[in-house]
CSV table of C-alpha atoms and ligand atoms in Angstrom, one decimal:
chain,number,residue,atom,x,y,z
A,1,MET,CA,74.3,63.2,84.4
A,2,SER,CA,76.7,60.4,84.9
A,3,GLY,CA,75.7,56.9,86.3
A,4,ARG,CA,77.8,54.2,87.7
A,5,LEU,CA,77.2,50.6,86.5
A,6,VAL,CA,76.4,48.5,89.6
A,7,ALA,CA,75.2,45.3,87.8
A,8,VAL,CA,75.7,43.7,84.3
A,9,GLU,CA,73.9,40.5,83.4
A,10,LEU,CA,74.4,38.8,79.9
A,11,ARG,CA,71.5,36.4,78.9
A,12,ARG,CA,70.9,33.9,76.4
A,13,LEU,CA,67.7,33.1,74.4
A,14,ALA,CA,66.4,30.5,72.2
A,15,LEU,CA,63.7,31.8,70.0
A,16,PRO,CA,62.5,29.9,67.1
A,17,LEU,CA,61.5,31.5,64.1
A,18,VAL,CA,57.9,31.0,62.8
A,19,THR,CA,59.5,30.2,59.4
A,20,PRO,CA,62.9,29.7,58.2
A,21,PHE,CA,64.6,32.5,57.2
A,22,ARG,CA,67.0,31.8,53.8
A,23,THR,CA,69.8,34.3,52.5
A,24,SER,CA,72.7,34.0,50.4
A,25,PHE,CA,74.6,32.9,53.5
A,26,GLY,CA,72.6,30.4,54.8
A,27,SER,CA,69.3,29.4,56.5
A,28,GLU,CA,68.3,30.5,59.9
A,29,HIS,CA,65.7,28.3,61.8
A,30,ASP,CA,66.1,29.6,65.4
A,31,ARG,CA,67.6,32.9,66.6
A,32,GLU,CA,70.1,32.8,69.5
A,33,VAL,CA,69.8,35.8,71.1
A,34,LEU,CA,72.3,37.7,73.5
A,35,LEU,CA,70.6,40.4,75.6
A,36,VAL,CA,72.5,42.8,77.9
A,37,ARG,CA,71.0,43.8,81.4
A,38,VAL,CA,72.5,46.7,83.1
A,39,VAL,CA,71.6,48.5,86.5
A,40,LEU,CA,72.8,51.9,86.4
A,41,THR,CA,72.9,54.2,89.5
A,42,VAL,CA,72.0,57.8,88.9
A,43,ASP,CA,72.0,60.3,91.6
A,44,GLY,CA,71.5,57.3,94.2
A,45,THR,CA,68.4,55.7,92.0
A,46,GLU,CA,69.0,52.5,90.7
A,47,THR,CA,67.5,52.0,86.8
A,48,GLU,CA,67.6,48.9,84.9
A,49,GLY,CA,68.1,48.9,81.1
A,50,TRP,CA,68.4,46.1,78.5
A,51,GLY,CA,70.4,45.9,75.5
A,52,GLU,CA,70.0,43.5,72.2
A,53,CYS,CA,73.5,42.2,70.4
A,54,VAL,CA,72.1,41.2,66.6
A,55,ALA,CA,75.5,39.2,66.2
A,56,LEU,CA,74.3,35.7,64.5
A,57,ARG,CA,75.4,32.2,66.1
A,58,GLU,CA,77.7,31.8,63.3
A,59,PRO,CA,80.0,34.5,61.5
A,60,VAL,CA,78.3,34.5,57.9
A,61,TYR,CA,77.0,37.9,57.9
A,62,SER,CA,79.9,39.6,59.2
A,63,ALA,CA,82.8,38.4,61.2
A,64,GLU,CA,81.0,38.8,64.7
A,65,PHE,CA,79.0,35.8,66.2
A,66,VAL,CA,77.3,35.4,69.5
A,67,ASP,CA,79.5,33.4,71.6
A,68,ALA,CA,82.4,36.0,70.5
A,69,ALA,CA,80.3,38.9,71.5
A,70,GLU,CA,79.3,37.4,75.0
A,71,LEU,CA,83.0,36.8,75.5
A,72,VAL,CA,84.3,40.1,74.4
A,73,LEU,CA,81.6,41.8,76.6
A,74,ALA,CA,82.3,39.8,79.6
A,75,GLU,CA,86.2,40.0,79.6
A,76,HIS,CA,86.9,43.2,77.8
A,77,LEU,CA,84.2,45.6,77.1
A,78,VAL,CA,82.2,45.6,80.7
A,79,PRO,CA,85.7,45.7,82.6
A,80,ARG,CA,86.9,48.8,80.9
A,81,LEU,CA,83.6,50.5,81.1
A,82,VAL,CA,83.4,50.1,84.9
A,83,ARG,CA,87.2,50.6,85.5
A,84,ASP,CA,87.0,54.0,84.3
A,85,GLY,CA,84.2,55.2,86.4
A,86,PRO,CA,81.0,57.2,86.1
A,87,LEU,CA,79.6,57.5,82.6
A,88,THR,CA,77.1,58.3,80.2
A,89,ALA,CA,75.9,56.3,77.3
A,90,ALA,CA,77.7,59.0,75.2
A,91,ASP,CA,81.0,57.8,76.9
A,92,VAL,CA,80.8,54.5,75.8
A,93,ALA,CA,82.2,54.1,72.5
A,94,GLY,CA,85.1,56.6,73.2
A,95,ARG,CA,85.9,54.1,76.5
A,96,LEU,CA,85.6,51.1,74.0
A,97,ALA,CA,87.6,52.6,71.2
A,98,PRO,CA,90.8,50.8,72.2
A,99,VAL,CA,89.2,47.5,71.6
A,100,LYS,CA,89.3,47.0,67.9
A,101,GLY,CA,86.1,45.8,65.9
A,102,HIS,CA,83.2,44.1,67.9
A,103,PRO,CA,80.6,46.8,66.8
A,104,MET,CA,77.7,44.5,67.6
A,105,ALA,CA,78.8,43.5,71.1
A,106,LYS,CA,79.9,47.5,71.6
A,107,ALA,CA,76.3,48.5,70.5
A,108,ALA,CA,74.6,46.3,73.1
A,109,ILE,CA,76.3,47.5,76.2
A,110,GLU,CA,75.6,51.3,74.7
A,111,MET,CA,72.1,50.4,74.1
A,112,ALA,CA,71.7,48.8,77.4
A,113,ILE,CA,73.3,52.2,79.2
A,114,LEU,CA,71.2,54.3,77.1
A,115,ASP,CA,67.9,52.5,78.0
A,116,ALA,CA,68.6,52.9,81.4
A,117,GLU,CA,69.6,56.5,81.3
A,118,LEU,CA,66.7,57.3,79.2
A,119,ARG,CA,64.4,55.6,81.6
A,120,HIS,CA,65.7,57.5,84.6
A,121,ARG,CA,65.2,60.7,82.8
A,122,GLY,CA,61.6,59.9,81.8
A,123,VAL,CA,62.6,60.3,78.2
A,124,GLY,CA,62.0,57.8,75.0
A,125,LEU,CA,64.5,57.2,72.6
A,126,ALA,CA,63.3,58.6,69.5
A,127,ARG,CA,63.0,62.0,71.4
A,128,HIS,CA,66.5,61.7,72.5
A,129,LEU,CA,67.6,61.1,69.1
A,130,GLY,CA,65.7,63.9,67.2
A,131,GLY,CA,63.0,61.7,65.8
A,132,THR,CA,59.9,63.6,64.2
A,133,ALA,CA,57.5,61.0,63.0
A,134,ASP,CA,55.1,59.1,65.0
A,135,ARG,CA,54.7,56.2,62.8
A,136,ILE,CA,56.9,54.8,59.9
A,137,PRO,CA,56.4,52.8,57.0
A,138,SER,CA,57.1,48.8,57.1
A,139,GLY,CA,59.1,47.1,54.8
A,140,VAL,CA,59.2,43.4,55.0
A,141,SER,CA,62.3,41.3,53.9
A,142,VAL,CA,61.5,38.0,52.1
A,143,GLY,CA,63.9,35.2,52.1
A,144,ILE,CA,65.0,32.8,49.1
A,145,PHE,CA,62.7,29.7,48.3
A,146,ASP,CA,62.9,26.6,46.7
A,147,THR,CA,60.5,27.7,44.0
A,148,THR,CA,59.4,31.1,42.9
A,149,ASP,CA,55.6,29.8,43.2
A,150,ALA,CA,56.2,29.5,47.1
A,151,LEU,CA,57.8,32.8,46.8
A,152,LEU,CA,55.0,34.4,45.0
A,153,ALA,CA,52.6,32.8,47.5
A,154,ALA,CA,54.8,34.4,50.6
A,155,VAL,CA,54.9,37.9,49.1
A,156,GLN,CA,51.3,37.8,48.4
A,157,GLY,CA,50.6,37.2,52.0
A,158,TYR,CA,52.8,40.3,52.8
A,159,VAL,CA,50.9,42.6,50.3
A,160,ASP,CA,47.8,41.3,52.0
A,161,ASP,CA,49.4,42.3,55.5
A,162,GLY,CA,49.7,45.6,54.4
A,163,TYR,CA,53.3,46.2,54.1
A,164,ALA,CA,54.7,49.2,52.4
A,165,ARG,CA,57.5,47.7,50.2
A,166,ILE,CA,59.1,44.2,49.7
A,167,LYS,CA,62.9,43.4,49.7
A,168,LEU,CA,63.8,40.1,47.9
A,169,LYS,CA,66.8,38.2,48.8
A,170,ILE,CA,68.9,37.3,46.0
A,171,GLU,CA,71.9,35.1,44.8
A,172,PRO,CA,73.5,34.0,41.9
A,173,GLY,CA,70.4,31.7,40.0
A,174,TRP,CA,68.0,33.5,41.8
A,175,ASP,CA,67.4,37.0,40.6
A,176,LEU,CA,66.1,38.1,37.4
A,177,GLU,CA,63.4,35.5,37.0
A,178,PRO,CA,62.0,35.7,40.9
A,179,VAL,CA,62.4,39.8,40.8
A,180,ARG,CA,60.3,39.6,37.4
A,181,ARG,CA,57.5,37.4,38.6
A,182,VAL,CA,57.1,39.4,41.9
A,183,ARG,CA,57.3,42.8,39.9
A,184,GLU,CA,54.5,41.4,37.7
A,185,LEU,CA,52.4,40.4,41.0
A,186,ILE,CA,52.6,43.7,43.1
A,187,GLY,CA,52.2,46.0,40.2
A,188,PRO,CA,54.8,48.9,38.9
A,189,ASP,CA,53.8,51.3,42.0
A,190,MET,CA,54.9,49.1,44.9
A,191,GLY,CA,58.5,49.8,46.3
A,192,LEU,CA,60.7,46.5,45.5
A,193,GLN,CA,64.3,46.3,46.4
A,194,VAL,CA,66.8,43.3,46.4
A,195,ASP,CA,69.6,42.3,48.8
A,196,ALA,CA,72.3,40.0,47.9
A,197,ASN,CA,74.4,39.8,51.1
A,198,THR,CA,78.0,40.0,49.0
A,199,ALA,CA,76.9,37.0,46.6
A,200,TYR,CA,78.0,38.6,43.4
A,201,GLY,CA,81.6,39.9,42.2
A,202,ARG,CA,82.5,42.3,39.9
A,203,SER,CA,82.2,40.0,37.0
A,204,ASP,CA,78.7,40.0,37.5
A,205,ILE,CA,78.2,43.9,36.7
A,206,ASP,CA,76.6,43.4,33.1
A,207,HIS,CA,74.2,40.6,34.8
A,208,LEU,CA,73.2,43.0,37.6
A,209,CYS,CA,72.4,45.6,35.0
A,210,ARG,CA,69.6,43.3,34.0
A,211,LEU,CA,67.7,44.3,37.0
A,212,ASP,CA,67.5,47.9,35.9
A,213,GLU,CA,64.4,47.2,33.9
A,214,PHE,CA,62.4,46.2,37.0
A,215,GLY,CA,62.3,49.8,38.8
A,216,LEU,CA,63.7,48.6,41.9
A,217,LEU,CA,64.2,51.4,44.8
A,218,LEU,CA,67.6,49.8,45.3
A,219,ILE,CA,70.0,46.9,45.1
A,220,GLU,CA,71.9,46.0,48.5
A,221,GLN,CA,75.5,44.8,48.9
A,222,PRO,CA,75.6,42.8,45.8
A,223,PHE,CA,79.8,42.7,46.5
A,224,ALA,CA,82.3,41.8,49.2
A,225,GLU,CA,82.3,43.9,52.3
A,226,GLU,CA,85.9,45.4,51.3
A,227,ASP,CA,84.8,46.1,47.8
A,228,LEU,CA,83.8,49.5,47.7
A,229,LEU,CA,85.6,50.1,44.1
A,230,GLY,CA,83.4,47.4,42.7
A,231,HIS,CA,80.2,49.0,44.2
A,232,ALA,CA,81.3,52.3,42.7
A,233,GLN,CA,81.8,50.7,39.4
A,234,LEU,CA,78.3,49.3,39.6
A,235,ALA,CA,76.8,52.4,41.0
A,236,ARG,CA,78.0,54.0,37.3
A,237,ALA,CA,77.0,51.2,35.1
A,238,SER,CA,73.6,50.4,36.6
A,239,SER,CA,70.5,52.7,36.8
A,240,THR,CA,69.2,50.9,40.0
A,241,PRO,CA,70.8,52.9,43.0
A,242,VAL,CA,73.5,50.9,44.9
A,243,CYS,CA,72.9,50.6,48.8
A,244,LEU,CA,75.4,49.2,51.2
A,245,ASP,CA,74.8,47.7,54.3
A,246,GLU,CA,78.1,45.0,55.4
A,247,SER,CA,80.5,47.5,54.0
A,248,LEU,CA,79.7,50.4,56.3
A,249,VAL,CA,80.7,49.8,59.7
A,250,SER,CA,81.2,53.3,61.1
A,251,LEU,CA,80.5,57.0,60.2
A,252,ALA,CA,84.0,57.2,58.6
A,253,THR,CA,83.4,54.1,56.4
A,254,ALA,CA,80.0,55.5,55.3
A,255,ALA,CA,81.8,59.0,54.6
A,256,ASP,CA,84.6,57.3,52.5
A,257,ALA,CA,81.6,55.4,50.2
A,258,VAL,CA,79.9,58.4,49.9
A,259,GLU,CA,83.0,60.6,48.6
A,260,LEU,CA,84.2,57.4,46.4
A,261,GLY,CA,80.6,57.3,44.8
A,262,ALA,CA,80.2,53.6,45.9
A,263,VAL,CA,76.9,54.4,47.6
A,264,ASP,CA,73.7,55.6,46.6
A,265,VAL,CA,71.3,54.7,49.4
A,266,ILE,CA,72.6,53.9,53.1
A,267,ASN,CA,71.2,51.0,54.9
A,268,ILE,CA,71.5,52.1,58.9
A,269,LYS,CA,71.9,49.0,61.1
A,270,PRO,CA,73.0,50.4,64.8
A,271,GLY,CA,74.5,46.9,65.6
A,272,ARG,CA,76.8,46.8,62.4
A,273,VAL,CA,78.2,50.4,63.3
A,274,GLY,CA,78.8,50.2,67.1
A,275,GLY,CA,75.5,51.8,68.5
A,276,TYR,CA,72.5,54.0,67.9
A,277,LEU,CA,74.5,57.3,68.2
A,278,GLU,CA,76.9,56.3,65.6
A,279,ALA,CA,73.9,55.4,63.4
A,280,ARG,CA,72.5,58.7,64.4
A,281,ARG,CA,75.6,60.5,62.9
A,282,ILE,CA,75.4,58.2,59.8
A,283,HIS,CA,72.0,59.5,59.6
A,284,ASP,CA,73.3,63.0,59.9
A,285,LEU,CA,75.7,62.6,57.1
A,286,GLY,CA,73.0,61.3,54.8
A,287,VAL,CA,70.9,64.3,55.3
A,288,GLU,CA,74.0,66.4,54.9
A,289,ARG,CA,75.0,64.8,51.5
A,290,GLY,CA,71.6,64.2,50.2
A,291,ILE,CA,71.9,60.3,50.7
A,292,PRO,CA,68.6,58.6,51.5
A,293,VAL,CA,68.9,56.3,54.4
A,294,TRP,CA,66.6,53.3,55.8
A,295,CYS,CA,66.7,51.3,58.8
A,296,GLY,CA,68.0,47.6,58.2
A,297,GLY,CA,67.1,44.7,60.6
A,298,MET,CA,68.8,41.9,62.1
A,299,LEU,CA,65.7,39.6,63.2
A,300,GLU,CA,65.7,41.6,66.4
A,301,THR,CA,63.3,40.8,69.5
A,302,GLY,CA,60.8,43.6,70.7
A,303,ILE,CA,63.7,45.3,72.4
A,304,GLY,CA,65.7,45.7,69.0
A,305,ARG,CA,62.8,46.3,67.1
A,306,ALA,CA,61.7,49.2,69.6
A,307,ALA,CA,64.9,50.8,69.2
A,308,ASN,CA,65.0,50.4,65.5
A,309,ALA,CA,61.4,52.3,65.2
A,310,ALA,CA,62.8,54.8,67.2
A,311,LEU,CA,65.7,55.6,65.3
A,312,ALA,CA,63.8,55.2,62.1
A,313,SER,CA,61.9,58.2,62.8
A,314,LEU,CA,64.5,60.7,62.3
A,315,PRO,CA,63.8,62.8,58.9
A,316,GLY,CA,66.6,61.6,57.1
A,317,PHE,CA,64.9,57.8,56.9
A,318,THR,CA,63.2,58.5,53.9
A,319,LEU,CA,62.9,54.9,52.6
A,320,PRO,CA,60.9,52.3,54.5
A,321,GLY,CA,63.2,50.1,57.0
A,322,ASP,CA,63.1,46.5,57.4
A,323,ILE,CA,60.8,47.1,60.6
A,324,SER,CA,58.4,44.3,60.3
A,325,ALA,CA,55.8,43.0,62.9
A,326,ALA,CA,57.7,40.8,65.4
A,327,SER,CA,55.0,38.3,64.5
A,328,ARG,CA,56.6,37.9,61.1
A,329,PHE,CA,59.6,36.1,62.9
A,330,TYR,CA,58.3,35.2,66.3
A,331,ALA,CA,55.1,33.4,67.7
A,332,ARG,CA,55.4,35.4,70.7
A,333,ASP,CA,58.0,38.3,71.5
A,334,ILE,CA,59.5,38.9,74.9
A,335,VAL,CA,57.9,42.3,75.2
A,336,THR,CA,54.2,43.0,76.1
A,337,ASN,CA,53.9,46.0,73.4
A,338,PRO,CA,55.2,44.1,70.2
A,339,ILE,CA,55.7,46.0,67.1
A,340,GLU,CA,52.8,45.8,64.9
A,341,VAL,CA,51.8,46.6,61.2
A,342,VAL,CA,48.8,49.0,60.8
A,343,ASP,CA,48.0,50.2,57.4
A,344,GLY,CA,51.6,49.4,56.2
A,345,HIS,CA,53.0,51.4,59.1
A,346,VAL,CA,54.6,50.8,62.6
A,347,ALA,CA,53.9,53.1,65.5
A,348,VAL,CA,57.1,54.9,66.8
A,349,PRO,CA,57.5,53.9,70.5
A,350,THR,CA,56.6,56.7,73.1
A,351,GLY,CA,57.6,55.1,76.4
A,352,ALA,CA,60.6,56.2,78.4
A,353,GLY,CA,63.9,54.3,77.3
A,354,LEU,CA,63.8,52.0,74.1
A,355,GLY,CA,60.1,52.2,74.9
A,356,PHE,CA,59.6,48.3,75.3
A,357,ASP,CA,57.8,46.7,78.1
A,358,LEU,CA,59.3,43.2,79.2
A,359,ASP,CA,57.4,40.3,79.3
A,360,ARG,CA,59.2,38.8,82.2
A,361,ASP,CA,57.6,35.6,82.4
A,362,HIS,CA,58.1,34.9,78.7
A,363,LEU,CA,61.4,35.9,78.9
A,364,ALA,CA,62.4,33.4,81.8
A,365,THR,CA,60.7,30.7,79.6
A,366,VAL,CA,62.9,31.5,76.7
A,367,THR,CA,66.2,32.1,78.6
A,368,THR,CA,68.9,29.3,78.4
A,369,ARG,CA,71.5,31.0,80.4
A,370,THR,CA,71.8,33.8,82.6
A,371,ARG,CA,75.5,35.1,83.5
A,372,PRO,CA,75.9,37.7,86.1
A,373,LEU,CA,79.4,39.7,85.8
A,374,ASP,CA,81.8,40.2,88.1
A,375,LEU,CA,82.2,43.9,88.3
A,376,PRO,CA,85.8,44.9,88.9
A,377,GLY,CA,86.1,47.7,91.7
A,378,GLU,CA,86.8,51.2,90.2
A,379,LEU,CA,90.4,52.1,89.9
A,380,HIS,CA,90.7,55.1,92.8
A,381,VAL,CA,94.1,56.6,91.8
A,382,ASP,CA,95.1,59.4,94.5
A,383,ARG,CA,96.6,62.3,92.7
B,401,NPG,O1,63.1,42.4,59.2
B,401,NPG,O2,64.8,41.7,60.8
B,401,NPG,C1,64.5,41.7,59.5
B,401,NPG,C2,65.4,41.1,58.8
B,401,NPG,C3,66.1,41.9,57.6
B,401,NPG,O3,66.7,40.8,55.9
B,401,NPG,C4,67.2,41.2,56.6
B,401,NPG,N1,68.1,41.2,57.4
B,401,NPG,O4,71.1,40.9,55.5
B,401,NPG,O5,69.7,42.5,56.2
B,401,NPG,C5,70.0,41.6,56.1
B,401,NPG,C6,69.3,40.4,56.9
B,401,NPG,C7,69.8,39.7,57.8
B,401,NPG,C8,69.0,38.4,58.3
B,401,NPG,C9,71.1,39.8,58.3
B,401,NPG,C10,69.6,37.9,59.4
B,401,NPG,C11,71.4,39.0,59.2
B,401,NPG,C12,70.8,37.9,59.9
């Protein structure tokens, strides 16, 4: 059922983090969020939908950054979508394919249209994607600390909160020792994994193999985004499964990485791959090829967090995702039904659309700018 985009608005929010989050590429103290609000008319009824763009303020995780995402949405993506007439969420990726790159910006507008479309139909995202679980195990991602003692205290807090697995950020100089100490703290049975965010190079393969003794679930993205060969070499040398994040920007790159033996486990982030529909296709590839997948996180608000929980309810998500409680990052979420962790699990939203309920008052408080887009009229070509 096609709909017409009758309004699109870009919103910028400033959200302080409850505690700074340090990775090998920098420290985040607050989150500058870009939201996309659409109004879609289907069968004469107008429905609102929201999407969240996961691009960071600076291009340090990937090439995208929030100002560029706003610009490409306003000047290139939305005009193309509107120009070509009525659409469904499933048409978005194809219509936007002529614009190279910018997966996070593309994902945000597809997400908003999907939200509106599903709300109109009264269907939840999990059901739409083929999700089967009604709750999913929740993992937490723990940043780099100045001291190992501070790290251990933080990890103990997350263990007490009931998280199902721990992910540690690592970088050269912050790897073997913190991992050893955390493994001692949490015992041999709790899931533990590490994420390097591209901080190492191929010459570190022998060093990284020393992580094998800690029984890790996986090592995530040790080498540069482009370095599939290096990851394949590590996968052969090390007994720790190699997981890719930054390298996998589409179904095609994921399929190539599998073929090359560069990836044992796939981190799926819908923003990184251009949207939830491409994310499902990567999930399907994982199921077909026997590659476990899990859902990554990008410090999302309740909008993206709800959608991620829906995605992670698909059966191929056999490892806990980075879908932690919203309160791990934000004192107050912009939704009235924030994701919470109970017995190490997160409930999969069941409401229509992405399943979140906006806290409009709080959203207004944290909004720094609202930009309604002028929508170009459709081209009516007489044939
Ligand atoms: O739980 O949302 C979360 C954060 C998970 O560590 C996490 N994300 O590289 O996967 C990552 C990392 C990240 C954080 C990436 C911030 C980009 C920005």
